[in-house]
GROMACS .gro file of C-alpha atoms in nm:
model
  251
    1MET     CA    1  -3.958  -1.677  -4.588
    2THR     CA    2  -3.974  -1.536  -4.241
    3GLU     CA    3  -4.232  -1.781  -4.134
    4HIS     CA    4  -4.008  -2.060  -4.254
    5LYS     CA    5  -3.718  -1.927  -4.048
    6ASN     CA    6  -3.938  -1.902  -3.749
    7LEU     CA    7  -4.040  -2.257  -3.780
    8PHE     CA    8  -3.684  -2.368  -3.817
    9LYS     CA    9  -3.576  -2.175  -3.511
   10ALA     CA   10  -3.872  -2.334  -3.311
   11MET     CA   11  -3.776  -2.672  -3.420
   12THR     CA   12  -3.403  -2.609  -3.328
   13VAL     CA   13  -3.509  -2.490  -2.980
   14LEU     CA   14  -3.732  -2.789  -2.937
   15GLY     CA   15  -3.455  -3.016  -3.029
   16LEU     CA   16  -3.216  -2.857  -2.790
   17LEU     CA   17  -3.470  -2.890  -2.513
   18LEU     CA   18  -3.533  -3.251  -2.597
   19ALA     CA   19  -3.170  -3.329  -2.600
   20ILE     CA   20  -3.110  -3.147  -2.260
   21GLY     CA   21  -3.401  -3.324  -2.119
   22MET     CA   22  -3.292  -3.663  -2.231
   23ALA     CA   23  -2.929  -3.592  -2.103
   24SER     CA   24  -3.057  -3.483  -1.770
   25ALA     CA   25  -3.286  -3.788  -1.749
   26ALA     CA   26  -3.002  -4.020  -1.844
   27PHE     CA   27  -2.778  -3.856  -1.571
   28ILE     CA   28  -3.046  -3.898  -1.308
   29LEU     CA   29  -3.114  -4.255  -1.406
   30GLY     CA   30  -2.737  -4.314  -1.412
   31VAL     CA   31  -2.703  -4.180  -1.047
   32GLN     CA   32  -2.983  -4.381  -0.933
   33ALA     CA   33  -2.869  -4.702  -1.095
   34LYS     CA   34  -2.522  -4.643  -0.964
   35ARG     CA   35  -2.660  -4.589  -0.612
   36ALA     CA   36  -2.890  -4.911  -0.658
   37VAL     CA   37  -2.604  -5.124  -0.772
   38SER     CA   38  -2.361  -4.997  -0.501
   39GLY     CA   39  -2.632  -5.059  -0.242
   40GLN     CA   40  -2.663  -5.436  -0.359
   41GLN     CA   41  -2.290  -5.504  -0.414
   42SER     CA   42  -2.109  -5.692  -0.129
   43ILE     CA   43  -1.813  -5.910  -0.057
   44THR     CA   44  -1.792  -6.218   0.163
   45VAL     CA   45  -1.467  -6.305   0.331
   46LYS     CA   46  -1.341  -6.526   0.603
   47GLY     CA   47  -1.114  -6.392   0.876
   48LEU     CA   48  -0.876  -6.612   1.063
   49ALA     CA   49  -0.700  -6.555   1.399
   50GLU     CA   50  -0.494  -6.792   1.611
   51LYS     CA   51  -0.247  -6.789   1.903
   52PRO     CA   52  -0.051  -7.027   2.119
   53ILE     CA   53  -0.184  -7.116   2.450
   54LYS     CA   54  -0.104  -7.349   2.743
   55ALA     CA   55  -0.315  -7.583   2.951
   56ASP     CA   56  -0.322  -7.468   3.315
   57SER     CA   57  -0.496  -7.767   3.486
   58ALA     CA   58  -0.503  -8.153   3.434
   59GLU     CA   59  -0.765  -8.421   3.498
   60TRP     CA   60  -0.674  -8.790   3.544
   61THR     CA   61  -0.891  -9.087   3.652
   62ILE     CA   62  -0.745  -9.424   3.774
   63THR     CA   63  -0.983  -9.713   3.798
   64ILE     CA   64  -0.935 -10.008   4.032
   65GLY     CA   65  -1.105 -10.332   3.926
   66VAL     CA   66  -1.098 -10.674   4.130
   67ALA     CA   67  -1.271 -10.982   4.112
   68SER     CA   68  -1.356 -11.229   4.391
   69ASN     CA   69  -1.579 -11.521   4.493
   70THR     CA   70  -1.794 -11.315   4.736
   71GLN     CA   71  -1.906 -10.956   4.754
   72ALA     CA   72  -1.747 -10.904   5.096
   73ASN     CA   73  -1.409 -11.046   4.973
   74ALA     CA   74  -1.430 -10.827   4.655
   75LEU     CA   75  -1.483 -10.512   4.862
   76THR     CA   76  -1.191 -10.618   5.094
   77ALA     CA   77  -0.960 -10.658   4.793
   78LEU     CA   78  -1.073 -10.333   4.646
   79ALA     CA   79  -0.992 -10.160   4.973
   80ASP     CA   80  -0.641 -10.309   4.981
   81GLU     CA   81  -0.571 -10.190   4.616
   82LEU     CA   82  -0.714  -9.830   4.705
   83LYS     CA   83  -0.438  -9.811   4.975
   84VAL     CA   84  -0.179  -9.906   4.707
   85VAL     CA   85  -0.306  -9.638   4.463
   86GLN     CA   86  -0.311  -9.373   4.740
   87ALA     CA   87   0.049  -9.452   4.845
   88PHE     CA   88   0.153  -9.427   4.470
   89LEU     CA   89  -0.019  -9.086   4.436
   90ASP     CA   90   0.145  -8.953   4.762
   91LYS     CA   91   0.488  -9.081   4.639
   92GLN     CA   92   0.419  -8.872   4.311
   93GLY     CA   93   0.353  -8.555   4.519
   94LEU     CA   94  -0.021  -8.561   4.437
   95THR     CA   95  -0.156  -8.509   4.787
   96GLN     CA   96  -0.507  -8.593   4.910
   97ASP     CA   97  -0.633  -8.251   4.841
   98THR     CA   98  -0.594  -8.304   4.471
   99TRP     CA   99  -0.815  -8.621   4.441
  100THR     CA  100  -1.140  -8.764   4.515
  101ILE     CA  101  -1.261  -9.122   4.542
  102ASP     CA  102  -1.586  -9.248   4.393
  103VAL     CA  103  -1.815  -9.481   4.583
  104GLU     CA  104  -1.751  -9.855   4.516
  105THR     CA  105  -1.949 -10.034   4.262
  106ILE     CA  106  -2.013 -10.419   4.271
  107GLY     CA  107  -2.170 -10.659   4.023
  108PRO     CA  108  -2.171 -11.012   3.913
  109HIS     CA  109  -1.865 -11.153   3.749
  110TYR     CA  110  -1.915 -11.360   3.431
  111GLU     CA  111  -1.701 -11.619   3.273
  112GLU     CA  112  -1.752 -11.802   2.934
  113VAL     CA  113  -1.784 -12.181   2.974
  114PHE     CA  114  -1.874 -12.444   2.714
  115ILE     CA  115  -2.157 -12.673   2.799
  116LYS     CA  116  -2.196 -12.945   2.534
  117ASP     CA  117  -1.973 -12.738   2.315
  118VAL     CA  118  -2.210 -12.440   2.344
  119PRO     CA  119  -2.055 -12.122   2.491
  120ARG     CA  120  -2.243 -11.967   2.779
  121GLN     CA  121  -2.189 -11.673   3.027
  122VAL     CA  122  -2.184 -11.826   3.374
  123GLN     CA  123  -2.158 -11.614   3.703
  124LYS     CA  124  -1.848 -11.696   3.900
  125GLY     CA  125  -1.816 -11.444   4.194
  126PHE     CA  126  -1.837 -11.075   4.165
  127ASP     CA  127  -1.657 -10.770   4.033
  128ALA     CA  128  -1.595 -10.453   4.224
  129TYR     CA  129  -1.478 -10.109   4.082
  130GLN     CA  130  -1.368  -9.791   4.221
  131ASN     CA  131  -1.223  -9.455   4.054
  132ILE     CA  132  -0.994  -9.214   4.187
  133ARG     CA  133  -1.017  -8.874   4.013
  134ILE     CA  134  -0.716  -8.643   4.034
  135ASN     CA  135  -0.750  -8.268   3.946
  136THR     CA  136  -0.444  -8.055   3.976
  137LYS     CA  137  -0.275  -7.745   3.835
  138ASP     CA  138   0.073  -7.912   3.874
  139LEU     CA  139   0.107  -8.033   3.523
  140THR     CA  140   0.463  -8.156   3.576
  141LYS     CA  141   0.363  -8.395   3.867
  142ILE     CA  142   0.059  -8.523   3.683
  143THR     CA  143   0.279  -8.601   3.367
  144ALA     CA  144   0.547  -8.765   3.576
  145ALA     CA  145   0.280  -8.973   3.764
  146ASN     CA  146   0.134  -9.095   3.420
  147LYS     CA  147   0.465  -9.220   3.322
  148ALA     CA  148   0.534  -9.402   3.648
  149PHE     CA  149   0.188  -9.561   3.642
  150LEU     CA  150   0.312  -9.812   3.396
  151GLN     CA  151   0.521  -9.972   3.665
  152LEU     CA  152   0.231  -9.998   3.900
  153LYS     CA  153   0.052 -10.204   3.644
  154ALA     CA  154   0.361 -10.399   3.584
  155ASP     CA  155   0.349 -10.495   3.963
  156ASN     CA  156   0.020 -10.693   3.879
  157HIS     CA  157  -0.205 -10.440   4.050
  158PRO     CA  158  -0.548 -10.441   3.888
  159VAL     CA  159  -0.554 -10.071   3.787
  160ASN     CA  160  -0.615  -9.878   3.449
  161ALA     CA  161  -0.598  -9.533   3.358
  162GLN     CA  162  -0.636  -9.316   3.054
  163ALA     CA  163  -0.382  -9.044   2.961
  164PRO     CA  164  -0.438  -8.719   3.170
  165SER     CA  165  -0.658  -8.446   3.018
  166TYR     CA  166  -0.484  -8.107   2.993
  167LEU     CA  167  -0.729  -7.820   3.005
  168VAL     CA  168  -0.749  -7.447   2.963
  169SER     CA  169  -0.958  -7.258   3.205
  170ASN     CA  170  -1.020  -6.918   3.036
  171LEU     CA  171  -1.158  -7.048   2.701
  172GLU     CA  172  -1.424  -6.776   2.666
  173ALA     CA  173  -1.188  -6.497   2.711
  174ILE     CA  174  -0.947  -6.646   2.453
  175LYS     CA  175  -1.242  -6.694   2.214
  176MET     CA  176  -1.345  -6.333   2.241
  177SER     CA  177  -1.004  -6.198   2.182
  178LEU     CA  178  -0.960  -6.421   1.866
  179ILE     CA  179  -1.289  -6.317   1.737
  180ALA     CA  180  -1.167  -5.954   1.734
  181ASP     CA  181  -0.848  -6.028   1.576
  182ALA     CA  182  -1.030  -6.250   1.311
  183THR     CA  183  -1.272  -5.960   1.236
  184LYS     CA  184  -0.974  -5.739   1.163
  185ASN     CA  185  -0.813  -6.005   0.953
  186ALA     CA  186  -1.151  -6.028   0.754
  187ARG     CA  187  -1.164  -5.662   0.668
  188SER     CA  188  -0.795  -5.667   0.567
  189ARG     CA  189  -0.866  -5.947   0.327
  190ALA     CA  190  -1.167  -5.777   0.193
  191THR     CA  191  -0.972  -5.456   0.130
  192GLU     CA  192  -0.708  -5.633  -0.049
  193PHE     CA  193  -0.963  -5.812  -0.272
  194VAL     CA  194  -1.124  -5.488  -0.398
  195LYS     CA  195  -0.840  -5.244  -0.415
  196GLN     CA  196  -0.775  -5.295  -0.774
  197ASP     CA  197  -1.143  -5.211  -0.868
  198GLY     CA  198  -1.160  -4.859  -0.763
  199VAL     CA  199  -1.405  -4.923  -0.486
  200LYS     CA  200  -1.370  -4.949  -0.107
  201VAL     CA  201  -1.505  -5.191   0.168
  202GLY     CA  202  -1.800  -5.035   0.340
  203VAL     CA  203  -1.984  -5.132   0.656
  204MET     CA  204  -2.033  -5.489   0.770
  205LYS     CA  205  -2.370  -5.640   0.670
  206SER     CA  206  -2.352  -5.960   0.851
  207ALA     CA  207  -2.116  -6.186   1.054
  208SER     CA  208  -2.097  -6.530   1.175
  209GLN     CA  209  -1.859  -6.723   1.389
  210GLY     CA  210  -1.728  -7.052   1.275
  211ALA     CA  211  -1.594  -7.338   1.490
  212PHE     CA  212  -1.350  -7.259   1.784
  213TYR     CA  213  -1.051  -7.476   1.779
  214ILE     CA  214  -0.803  -7.575   2.051
  215LEU     CA  215  -0.549  -7.777   1.863
  216PRO     CA  216  -0.216  -7.948   1.941
  217VAL     CA  217   0.073  -7.743   1.814
  218GLY     CA  218   0.082  -7.826   1.441
  219GLY     CA  219  -0.247  -8.001   1.443
  220ALA     CA  220  -0.519  -8.009   1.188
  221ASP     CA  221  -0.875  -7.896   1.277
  222ASP     CA  222  -1.057  -8.219   1.166
  223SER     CA  223  -1.076  -8.392   1.498
  224ASP     CA  224  -1.393  -8.480   1.700
  225ASN     CA  225  -1.600  -8.167   1.790
  226SER     CA  226  -1.600  -8.030   2.128
  227TYR     CA  227  -1.664  -7.671   2.268
  228GLY     CA  228  -1.833  -7.583   1.936
  229GLY     CA  229  -1.530  -7.708   1.730
  230VAL     CA  230  -1.220  -7.906   1.842
  231TYR     CA  231  -1.092  -7.926   2.195
  232ASP     CA  232  -0.758  -8.111   2.210
  233LYS     CA  233  -0.692  -8.237   2.575
  234SER     CA  234  -0.382  -8.443   2.504
  235THR     CA  235  -0.117  -8.196   2.501
  236ILE     CA  236  -0.004  -7.894   2.745
  237ASP     CA  237   0.105  -7.671   2.446
  238LYS     CA  238  -0.186  -7.592   2.221
  239THR     CA  239  -0.299  -7.353   1.946
  240ALA     CA  240  -0.633  -7.164   1.969
  241ARG     CA  241  -0.801  -7.079   1.654
  242VAL     CA  242  -1.123  -6.922   1.535
  243VAL     CA  243  -1.269  -6.843   1.181
  244VAL     CA  244  -1.542  -6.576   1.111
  245THR     CA  245  -1.742  -6.523   0.788
  246ILE     CA  246  -1.816  -6.146   0.718
  247VAL     CA  247  -2.025  -5.980   0.452
  248TYR     CA  248  -1.927  -5.622   0.368
  249ASN     CA  249  -2.103  -5.363   0.146
  250ILE     CA  250  -1.889  -5.229  -0.132
  251GLU     CA  251  -1.894  -4.859  -0.189
   0.00000   0.00000   0.00000
């Protein structure tokens, strides 16, 4: 009887030890699993930042193009028209220190003629061209000159020009400030996403910058790419925008 009691006690102790061992092992494995999972969990978010900016300079190019029967006459006519354009710019308050004049270019002038009902390109004289490039920080004057330019063309002067390009000089500084703001925005978004799950946003695992946008006010970001994104040059008032993608650990 005593031997049976001793055997029962031994089996009870062994069972307790096994239970304790299994519980300890389960606890250790659970902690390790939790650490492993938490180390692998992450969240990927995009951060956005934008702010209004203004152009601080403008570029504008006027092209003169004439045709004449000889090269000499073409160059003479070009010089006469150049004086007209210079007088126009002076009248608009765009003084000579704001513009440069390209060297003249000259080439054959072709016209289409029909020979036995067959169209052919035949040289008839020469074309001469010259560009005047205006660069100024006085945006009011360049805008007014662009409007007045229509009358110069209406007076039958052989001139053409695209709309001025309104530029921003400190793009890199603007971009860096927006990246900082977009990074803060990304963490705020990540925090909002996970706050209901009893976890928190940890350290940043990786980050990448998306395109940098200079848009017209109220404009979309699907225009032609420039400066790593979109660079609107048609307006003075603009919006600068940057998007970042950041991966955070979840703790």
